[in-house]
Amino acid sequence: MSDESVSQAAKPNEEYMQDLAPRPVESNSANSSDPSRTVIKVSDLTVGFGKTTIISGVNLMLTRGSIVALIGPTGSGKTTFLRSLNRMNDKVHGYFAGGSVLLGEQEVLTDRVDLLELRRRVGMLFQRPNPFPMSIRDNVLAGVKAHGLAKKSEHDQIVRETLERVGLWNAVSGRLHDSPFRLSGGQQQLLCLARSLAVQPEVLLLDEPTSALDPISVESVEKLLAELVSEITFIVVTHSLAQAKRISDHTMFFFDGHLKESGPTAQIFEDPRQPETQYYVSGRMG
Amino acid sequence: MARDPEALTRIGVRTRRRKAASGAAISLGVIALALVIVPSVWIIAQVASKALPHMSWSVITTPGVGLGGGLENEIVGTLLITFGVALLAGFIGVMSGIYLSQFAHGRAASVLRGASEVLAGIPSIVVGYVGYVSLVVAFHWGFSLGAGLITLSVMVVPYIAKTTEVSLRQVPTSYVEGAEALGLNPGQILRTISLRTALPGIVTGLIVALAISVGETAPLLYTAGYSQSLPHVALTHSPLGYLTYAVWTFYNEPSAKAVQLSFDAAFLLIVLVLALITASRIIVARASRHREVA
Ligand SMILES: Nc1ncnc2c1ncn2[C@@H]1O[C@H](COP(=O)(O)OP(=O)(O)OP(=O)(O)O)[C@@H](O)[C@H]1O
Ligand SMILES: [Mg+2]
């Protein structure tokens, strides 16, 4: 059932993916694609802490409205890469980044970027659900209020619409003023998703968003991503190869701090070019 | 296991040993608890039994006259001082705690923390003496409400700063990271996430600090002086009475009425402290209603 809904909802962008299918994602030449469809462009990204370089030489281009899976062995730099895109590493001691990350026209790796607005546009969902210690309603509205996105009179409607979008409304409509910690783990993660969606992001970074969830919750999160992909670009770190296959249009394989290979998901899994990729997707590593 | 018939016996011995050990731990816990509870109950019962039989409204509603009268001036004085300490020490202590937990790094932070710990370790009578020499004498404030509450505040600020800092440090990073990832600015994160989460700890620290200052005598003897008339609300040249003064002084007077007043004052102090603790419990419960159950 989940597979059906996923492929259904993913159809519109499958079509346009076919136009671009032969192009490797890491293509660095902007003229090879419609630049208006590019949401994130990473050029020669190098990231490290202190004296150690963790990731180097990453080039890629993400098209609007796609789900991209980030796979690779543990310690290969997936989380570090993801957190560089919304500058969540900034506070980490010794962090440095070189190269360029463009979000639309905006360079991310510069002091001049408005960090708060960047993080509104590039949201993040964590591995462990982390609702705030405030009511369910306030959780949904936390970002909306902080960014002043809506008038107070519109808050009720936003809460309802956002919770409906993540399929949580029926479950929580009667207890909007209750603590979120009495929700199940899966519901908490959906609430966190709602919190992120409420500030209308363009990109959502998800770091193993379903690894703490039971299969049914995994299914609802995956379904939701497929439904939302027309508006939002998702980058999903996952250790589940099956999940990467199920939900993503593109797959990027990280290995030892390098983007070893990337391309349409079908190609990465069925016809990988690099021996490491082959090894990894056949399940013999990681 | 079949090959080792003694294995079962060994497991049995281990289980018994484990049970004995946990039994001993529980007994020690009960004893420790009793050592805390029994004296508190005993003291409260003693004071209440000496105070309640002759307690009357007039004790609360009339100021002192010589060695008789009531305790109204002391009650109002203690409340005034406590309220002032809550404002002054509360503000400075909470601000210092916020600064120490969020913004202070490296040397500045360790110097501040060290200074605060030294201050916390100075005996209250020494703090009182310094308050006397500086505020009462050098500043010409005389015995006064201002000198008293500043001196008491100096005593309890380190405590409030520490509990605030610790409570803020215990806010889970996952909350803060979630808020950062949502694009909240540091001030918003502090207000809507960190302070809210830390509130029970901060309030508890504040209330304990107030309870400590309610029970202090020595620093006030040096700085607030004493007066039998109702305190007038002025920061300088306003000596005033307070309950601990009555407890200490009247008990040593050769008059039955004075000794009675001394127990009344002690009883009122206990009631005040219990009220503070109850208030903190209510605030903590209200603030914790959206908390994660650990
Ligand atoms: N703050 C840090 N300081 C130093 N090294 C770090 C820091 N954070 C991560 N690293 C190192 O960077 C490397 C990549 O870590 P990262 O968390 O990005 O891996 P990952 O691909 O997300 O792994 P996993 O699949 O286990 O989550 C690891 O070797 C890790 O030890
Ligand atoms: Mg990771």
XYZ file of C-alpha atoms and ligand atoms in Angstrom:
612
model
C 0.000 0.000 0.000
C 2.768 2.352 0.790
C 4.559 1.502 -2.438
C 1.462 2.332 -4.415
C 0.916 5.693 -2.851
C 4.584 6.541 -3.070
C 4.858 5.809 -6.763
C 1.587 7.590 -7.423
C 2.532 10.750 -5.693
C 6.013 10.650 -7.096
C 4.792 10.535 -10.661
C 4.900 14.211 -11.590
C 8.551 14.527 -10.794
C 9.372 11.163 -12.316
C 8.323 12.664 -15.599
C 10.590 15.569 -15.364
C 13.329 13.394 -13.965
C 13.355 11.595 -17.264
C 14.361 14.782 -18.996
C 17.341 15.065 -16.748
C 17.984 11.424 -16.123
C 21.216 11.021 -18.075
C 22.810 13.969 -16.348
C 24.891 13.012 -13.344
C 23.850 15.015 -10.328
C 27.337 16.223 -9.646
C 27.561 17.922 -12.983
C 29.179 21.206 -12.332
C 28.157 22.995 -15.499
C 25.109 25.098 -14.906
C 24.220 25.371 -18.588
C 23.466 21.667 -18.880
C 20.150 22.095 -17.071
C 17.405 24.575 -16.457
C 18.902 26.765 -13.732
C 15.482 27.750 -12.430
C 14.939 24.181 -11.328
C 18.148 24.092 -9.325
C 17.502 24.572 -5.654
C 20.906 23.704 -4.213
C 24.234 23.757 -5.961
C 27.304 22.568 -4.114
C 30.723 23.239 -5.626
C 33.936 21.805 -4.318
C 32.700 21.650 -0.744
C 35.290 20.865 1.894
C 34.338 20.522 5.542
C 36.404 19.639 8.577
C 36.923 20.052 12.280
C 40.201 21.365 13.666
C 42.994 19.862 11.597
C 40.978 16.974 10.170
C 39.190 17.269 6.883
C 36.006 15.243 7.011
C 34.504 15.833 3.563
C 36.249 17.118 0.491
C 35.569 17.861 -3.140
C 31.801 17.463 -3.114
C 30.014 18.782 -6.211
C 26.332 18.366 -6.797
C 23.189 19.974 -8.015
C 19.742 19.315 -6.616
C 16.633 19.950 -8.636
C 13.545 21.394 -7.095
C 10.917 18.908 -6.070
C 12.904 15.739 -5.722
C 13.749 13.294 -2.979
C 17.443 12.641 -2.718
C 18.771 9.770 -0.645
C 22.149 10.064 1.032
C 23.659 6.670 1.676
C 27.056 5.466 2.784
C 28.858 3.635 5.533
C 28.858 5.018 9.033
C 31.405 7.792 9.500
C 31.440 8.612 5.801
C 30.360 12.192 6.459
C 26.644 12.164 5.648
C 25.567 14.000 8.767
C 28.457 16.427 8.522
C 27.481 17.209 4.937
C 23.823 17.624 5.768
C 24.523 19.966 8.673
C 26.751 22.078 6.463
C 23.841 22.907 4.209
C 21.955 24.791 6.955
C 25.115 25.784 8.827
C 24.245 23.764 11.927
C 27.938 22.959 12.347
C 28.785 26.604 12.966
C 28.849 26.226 16.711
C 30.954 23.063 16.655
C 34.462 23.713 17.886
C 37.023 23.957 15.084
C 34.516 23.691 12.254
C 35.613 24.992 8.873
C 34.070 24.885 5.414
C 35.388 25.770 1.973
C 33.914 25.845 -1.496
C 30.423 27.010 -2.219
C 26.854 26.073 -1.435
C 24.253 27.998 -3.383
C 20.648 27.997 -2.234
C 18.923 29.457 -5.247
C 20.994 32.584 -5.790
C 22.108 32.832 -2.209
C 25.594 31.752 -1.137
C 25.218 29.854 2.122
C 28.867 29.719 3.193
C 29.307 33.428 3.799
C 29.049 35.604 6.865
C 26.600 37.807 5.055
C 23.909 35.165 4.871
C 20.926 35.636 7.181
C 21.244 32.423 9.196
C 17.729 32.554 10.566
C 16.177 33.015 7.153
C 18.467 30.298 5.752
C 17.192 27.881 8.360
C 13.627 28.842 7.647
C 14.203 27.990 3.986
C 16.239 24.856 4.744
C 14.574 22.926 7.530
C 15.846 19.880 9.359
C 14.335 16.785 10.878
C 16.401 14.819 13.367
C 16.879 11.138 13.986
C 15.186 11.201 17.366
C 11.891 13.075 17.473
C 12.523 16.275 19.430
C 9.289 18.102 20.103
C 9.685 21.185 22.270
C 8.465 21.071 25.881
C 5.360 23.091 25.119
C 1.859 22.207 23.986
C 1.287 20.442 20.665
C -0.211 23.645 19.287
C 2.746 25.754 20.375
C 5.079 23.220 18.792
C 3.452 23.708 15.406
C 3.518 27.471 15.827
C 7.032 27.824 17.271
C 8.671 28.728 13.976
C 5.683 30.662 12.660
C 5.732 32.931 15.692
C 9.513 33.305 15.719
C 9.600 34.388 12.079
C 6.435 36.447 12.377
C 4.914 34.601 9.420
C 1.283 35.024 10.357
C -1.129 37.109 12.358
C -2.407 35.716 15.588
C -5.875 35.337 14.117
C -4.472 32.957 11.515
C -2.746 30.682 13.998
C -5.679 28.305 14.544
C -5.999 27.755 10.842
C -2.265 27.172 10.402
C -2.236 24.627 13.209
C -5.134 22.763 11.679
C -3.860 22.843 8.106
C -0.346 21.801 9.027
C -1.490 18.956 11.234
C -3.870 17.826 8.518
C -1.020 17.828 6.047
C 1.001 15.431 8.166
C -2.062 13.331 8.918
C -2.035 14.067 12.616
C -5.111 16.234 12.932
C -7.596 13.517 13.776
C -5.305 12.056 16.384
C -4.511 15.304 18.193
C -7.326 17.770 17.459
C -8.806 17.108 20.881
C -5.580 17.657 22.773
C -3.827 20.555 21.123
C -2.992 21.991 24.523
C -1.515 18.765 25.866
C 2.098 17.799 26.125
C 3.591 16.363 22.917
C 5.470 13.757 24.914
C 2.386 11.665 25.397
C 2.237 11.077 21.629
C 3.785 7.938 20.197
C 7.293 8.172 18.759
C 5.966 8.179 15.209
C 3.386 10.850 16.023
C 6.097 12.940 17.667
C 8.183 12.742 14.519
C 5.179 13.770 12.425
C 4.660 16.692 14.792
C 8.291 17.719 14.276
C 7.694 17.479 10.550
C 4.620 19.681 10.943
C 6.696 22.174 12.908
C 9.195 22.326 10.047
C 6.530 22.533 7.347
C 4.737 25.380 9.094
C 7.535 27.816 8.201
C 7.253 26.878 4.511
C 10.752 25.606 3.781
C 12.082 25.006 0.276
C 14.395 22.215 1.334
C 14.109 19.764 4.177
C 17.127 17.893 5.480
C 16.322 14.616 7.178
C 18.979 12.713 9.097
C 17.796 9.125 9.462
C 14.284 10.417 10.181
C 12.684 7.006 10.543
C 15.370 4.941 12.197
C 13.738 5.323 15.612
C 10.272 4.486 14.340
C 8.211 1.341 13.935
C 7.352 0.112 10.412
C 3.894 1.692 10.384
C 5.224 5.113 11.355
C 7.991 4.702 8.786
C 5.339 4.116 6.203
C 3.383 7.222 7.113
C 6.501 9.406 7.053
C 7.559 8.015 3.686
C 4.091 8.489 2.274
C 4.108 12.037 3.441
C 7.426 12.857 1.800
C 6.075 11.542 -1.487
C 3.004 13.749 -1.120
C 4.940 16.871 -0.257
C 7.692 16.521 -2.818
C 5.977 18.725 -5.354
C 6.647 21.724 -3.103
C 9.711 20.739 -1.159
C 13.046 19.162 -1.948
C 14.039 16.452 0.489
C 17.512 15.232 1.291
C 17.230 12.075 3.330
C 20.118 10.343 5.039
C 19.244 6.706 5.462
C 20.897 3.458 6.414
C 18.060 1.536 4.880
C 18.875 0.733 1.288
C 15.297 -0.455 0.836
C 14.054 2.932 1.970
C 16.419 4.745 -0.375
C 15.089 2.615 -3.233
C 11.484 3.131 -2.208
C 11.411 6.876 -1.809
C 14.213 8.609 -3.668
C 14.596 9.920 -7.176
C 18.302 10.439 -6.826
C 20.813 8.679 -4.650
C 24.151 9.987 -3.500
C 26.697 7.558 -2.162
C 29.156 8.957 0.366
C 32.335 7.087 1.044
C 35.148 8.254 3.274
C 34.221 11.905 3.015
C 33.786 11.889 -0.736
C 30.707 11.853 -2.868
C 31.759 8.653 -4.613
C 28.844 8.374 -6.932
C 25.458 9.860 -7.538
C 22.691 9.524 -10.021
C 19.143 8.353 -10.484
C 18.313 5.871 -7.782
C 17.619 3.053 -10.219
C 21.020 3.475 -11.772
C 22.878 3.577 -8.452
C 21.256 0.380 -7.300
C 21.153 -1.539 -10.555
C 24.151 -0.301 -12.411
C 26.645 1.331 -10.050
C 29.829 2.536 -11.729
C 32.179 2.508 -8.752
C 33.338 -0.689 -7.078
C 32.684 0.773 -3.589
C 29.126 1.614 -4.537
C 28.632 -1.842 -5.961
C 29.979 -3.348 -2.790
C 27.798 -1.157 -0.557
C 24.475 -1.456 -2.371
C 24.859 -5.200 -2.614
C 24.756 -5.126 1.183
C 28.267 -6.373 1.794
C 29.407 -3.241 3.613
C 28.136 -0.763 6.163
C 24.341 -26.381 32.721
C 23.694 -30.058 32.799
C 27.418 -30.578 32.729
C 27.895 -28.273 35.700
C 25.553 -29.210 38.519
C 26.982 -26.521 40.760
C 25.974 -23.734 38.409
C 22.478 -23.533 39.827
C 23.805 -23.262 43.357
C 26.152 -20.507 42.281
C 23.294 -18.604 40.701
C 21.331 -19.104 43.907
C 24.176 -17.713 45.990
C 24.546 -14.745 43.679
C 20.841 -13.992 43.793
C 20.848 -14.139 47.551
C 23.865 -11.870 47.708
C 22.225 -9.414 45.363
C 19.063 -9.396 47.442
C 21.051 -8.843 50.624
C 22.921 -5.961 49.011
C 19.780 -4.229 47.769
C 18.123 -4.836 51.126
C 21.049 -3.141 52.855
C 20.927 -0.223 50.411
C 17.217 0.268 51.012
C 17.681 0.174 54.794
C 20.440 2.769 54.596
C 18.161 4.927 52.462
C 15.332 4.639 54.996
C 17.694 5.517 57.845
C 19.027 8.547 55.980
C 15.490 9.682 55.204
C 14.516 9.266 58.853
C 17.535 11.335 59.891
C 16.147 14.151 57.744
C 12.466 13.815 58.526
C 12.496 13.117 62.273
C 14.384 16.286 63.304
C 12.277 18.486 60.997
C 9.032 17.122 62.366
C 10.309 17.257 65.909
C 11.407 20.899 65.600
C 8.126 21.943 63.990
C 6.155 20.099 66.679
C 8.193 21.634 69.501
C 7.830 25.162 68.204
C 4.159 24.718 67.409
C 3.389 23.272 70.831
C 5.105 26.215 72.520
C 3.614 28.860 70.232
C 0.080 27.780 69.383
C -1.465 27.626 72.905
C -1.117 31.389 73.399
C -1.109 32.480 69.762
C -3.726 35.067 68.885
C -4.483 37.499 66.097
C -3.153 40.343 68.175
C 0.335 38.857 67.842
C 0.101 39.391 64.098
C -1.794 42.662 64.114
C -0.015 44.736 66.762
C 3.546 45.986 66.683
C 5.870 45.431 69.600
C 5.714 47.519 72.764
C 8.717 47.068 75.016
C 8.939 43.375 75.783
C 5.285 42.793 74.950
C 2.862 43.735 72.245
C 2.870 41.782 69.031
C 5.093 40.987 66.091
C 3.489 43.038 63.343
C 6.565 45.191 62.814
C 8.809 42.111 62.596
C 6.447 40.335 60.207
C 6.213 43.300 57.869
C 9.983 43.787 58.107
C 10.745 40.180 57.183
C 8.278 40.283 54.300
C 9.754 43.555 53.023
C 13.297 42.242 53.194
C 12.346 38.928 51.575
C 10.489 40.682 48.791
C 13.434 42.997 48.200
C 15.888 40.087 48.136
C 13.628 38.210 45.718
C 13.723 41.171 43.338
C 17.358 42.187 43.706
C 19.104 38.848 44.212
C 16.624 37.121 41.920
C 17.352 39.517 39.081
C 21.122 39.589 39.485
C 21.396 35.870 40.227
C 19.263 34.713 37.311
C 21.041 37.102 34.940
C 24.445 35.851 36.107
C 23.305 32.263 35.679
C 22.093 32.975 32.154
C 25.379 34.687 31.347
C 27.459 31.855 32.797
C 25.541 29.133 31.002
C 25.086 30.770 27.599
C 27.717 33.379 26.926
C 30.708 33.042 29.230
C 33.634 31.159 27.760
C 37.171 30.345 28.806
C 38.989 32.502 31.310
C 36.258 35.047 31.956
C 33.853 32.245 32.801
C 36.192 30.459 35.185
C 37.147 33.705 36.947
C 33.480 34.550 37.414
C 32.602 31.083 38.613
C 35.527 31.072 41.031
C 34.571 34.476 42.426
C 31.016 33.335 42.870
C 32.107 30.215 44.737
C 34.368 32.215 47.044
C 31.521 34.610 47.775
C 29.226 31.680 48.560
C 31.799 30.390 51.029
C 32.166 33.577 53.083
C 30.420 33.226 56.470
C 27.265 35.307 56.696
C 28.523 37.227 59.729
C 31.541 38.402 57.727
C 29.276 39.506 54.872
C 27.196 41.320 57.457
C 30.238 43.062 58.895
C 31.393 44.180 55.460
C 27.879 45.457 54.800
C 28.036 47.395 58.056
C 31.423 48.945 57.366
C 30.600 49.895 53.786
C 26.869 50.587 53.500
C 25.887 51.571 57.030
C 29.011 53.539 57.947
C 30.952 54.593 54.854
C 27.884 55.309 52.708
C 26.082 56.905 55.682
C 22.967 54.828 54.994
C 22.589 54.046 58.672
C 20.773 50.882 59.724
C 18.321 50.479 56.920
C 16.192 48.290 54.720
C 18.529 49.008 51.789
C 21.671 47.945 53.624
C 19.936 44.799 54.924
C 18.574 43.565 51.671
C 21.715 44.353 49.684
C 23.804 42.446 52.237
C 21.437 39.469 52.190
C 21.364 39.583 48.385
C 25.150 39.431 48.195
C 24.915 36.296 50.301
C 22.400 34.439 48.152
C 23.221 35.670 44.625
C 25.935 33.001 44.133
C 23.449 30.324 45.056
C 20.792 31.592 42.634
C 23.376 32.033 39.872
C 24.606 28.483 40.358
C 21.188 26.839 40.300
C 20.187 28.916 37.279
C 23.356 27.987 35.430
C 23.013 24.296 36.220
C 19.333 24.217 35.251
C 20.048 25.929 31.941
C 22.907 23.556 31.201
C 20.595 20.618 31.685
C 18.271 21.742 28.903
C 18.594 18.930 26.347
C 20.670 19.882 23.311
C 18.029 18.284 21.123
C 15.596 21.074 22.075
C 18.121 23.786 21.346
C 19.268 22.210 18.079
C 15.666 21.770 17.004
C 15.029 25.432 17.665
C 18.187 26.513 15.866
C 17.279 24.379 12.869
C 13.909 26.106 12.790
C 15.604 29.489 12.557
C 14.800 30.843 16.015
C 17.263 33.499 17.136
C 19.283 33.024 20.331
C 17.000 35.317 22.338
C 13.910 33.443 21.227
C 15.545 30.104 21.997
C 16.482 31.335 25.459
C 13.006 32.639 26.177
C 10.744 30.057 24.612
C 12.838 26.913 25.041
C 15.707 27.132 27.506
C 14.284 29.308 30.278
C 10.952 27.578 30.059
C 12.567 24.171 30.415
C 14.868 25.339 33.187
C 12.158 27.237 35.075
C 11.418 24.579 37.704
C 15.104 24.405 38.645
C 15.512 28.178 38.652
C 12.414 28.718 40.780
C 13.441 26.034 43.240
C 16.880 27.637 43.611
C 15.331 31.060 44.070
C 12.922 29.868 46.736
C 15.580 27.979 48.659
C 17.700 31.144 48.544
C 14.769 33.136 49.928
C 14.206 30.557 52.639
C 17.871 30.872 53.584
C 17.659 34.648 53.723
C 14.424 34.565 55.727
C 16.289 32.598 58.368
C 19.407 34.792 58.513
C 20.088 36.888 61.594
C 23.731 37.915 61.738
C 23.958 40.012 58.536
C 20.747 41.831 59.462
C 21.912 42.659 62.985
C 24.792 44.511 61.358
C 22.848 46.247 58.619
C 19.123 46.516 59.295
C 19.436 47.260 62.996
C 16.147 47.005 64.813
C 13.030 49.049 65.348
C 9.773 48.391 67.153
C 7.710 50.649 64.979
C 6.294 49.538 61.657
C 8.958 49.778 58.958
C 8.665 52.729 56.642
C 9.547 51.919 53.104
C 12.789 53.787 52.507
C 16.067 52.339 51.434
C 18.271 54.372 53.770
C 17.991 55.427 57.424
C 15.172 53.007 58.014
C 16.052 50.521 60.750
C 13.467 47.777 60.947
C 12.524 44.668 62.873
C 12.498 41.112 61.518
C 11.367 37.793 62.905
C 14.784 36.236 63.494
C 15.638 39.207 65.723
C 12.594 38.493 67.854
C 13.450 34.796 68.076
C 16.962 35.552 69.272
C 16.488 38.574 71.483
C 13.164 37.891 73.189
C 14.163 34.360 74.121
C 16.907 35.733 76.325
C 14.676 38.252 78.068
C 13.603 37.538 81.665
C 9.930 37.956 80.801
C 7.438 35.186 80.078
C 5.619 37.344 77.544
C 8.869 37.968 75.647
C 9.739 34.266 75.582
C 6.256 33.559 74.249
C 6.769 36.105 71.492
C 10.051 34.448 70.678
C 8.293 31.136 70.024
C 5.542 32.899 68.085
C 8.199 34.429 65.852
C 9.861 31.065 65.354
C 6.524 29.543 64.432
C 5.770 32.322 61.951
C 9.208 31.834 60.373
C 8.469 28.158 59.860
C 5.076 28.970 58.356
C 6.718 31.462 56.016
C 9.335 28.961 54.857
C 6.697 26.276 54.335
C 4.627 28.756 52.330
C 7.640 29.537 50.143
C 8.266 25.842 49.530
C 4.609 25.230 48.719
C 4.613 28.130 46.286
C 7.681 26.735 44.550
C 6.037 23.309 44.297
C 2.999 24.828 42.625
C 5.094 26.820 40.175
C 7.246 23.790 39.388
C 4.202 21.612 38.785
C 2.655 24.189 36.478
C 5.899 24.716 34.559
C 6.502 20.999 34.205
C 3.206 20.049 32.650
C 4.671 19.790 29.151
C 7.797 18.045 30.271
C 9.321 14.964 28.794
C 9.057 12.102 31.232
C 12.617 10.942 31.567
N 32.646 17.646 15.951
C 33.474 16.786 15.354
N 34.791 16.874 15.563
C 35.622 16.002 14.979
N 35.235 15.037 14.156
C 33.927 14.892 13.900
C 32.967 15.761 14.489
N 31.744 15.387 14.064
C 31.941 14.325 13.257
N 33.247 14.035 13.150
C 33.831 12.944 12.352
O 33.434 13.109 11.027
C 33.257 11.845 10.419
C 31.928 11.807 9.721
O 30.925 11.839 10.698
P 29.386 11.889 10.318
O 28.622 12.002 11.572
O 29.193 12.922 9.291
O 29.185 10.442 9.679
P 27.853 9.799 9.142
O 28.095 9.431 7.734
O 26.691 10.643 9.436
O 27.804 8.478 10.016
P 26.525 7.705 10.573
O 25.978 6.953 9.422
O 27.094 6.799 11.603
O 25.580 8.705 11.131
C 33.419 10.803 11.496
O 34.690 10.229 11.394
C 33.313 11.611 12.770
O 34.103 11.034 13.784
Mg 25.005 10.497 10.792
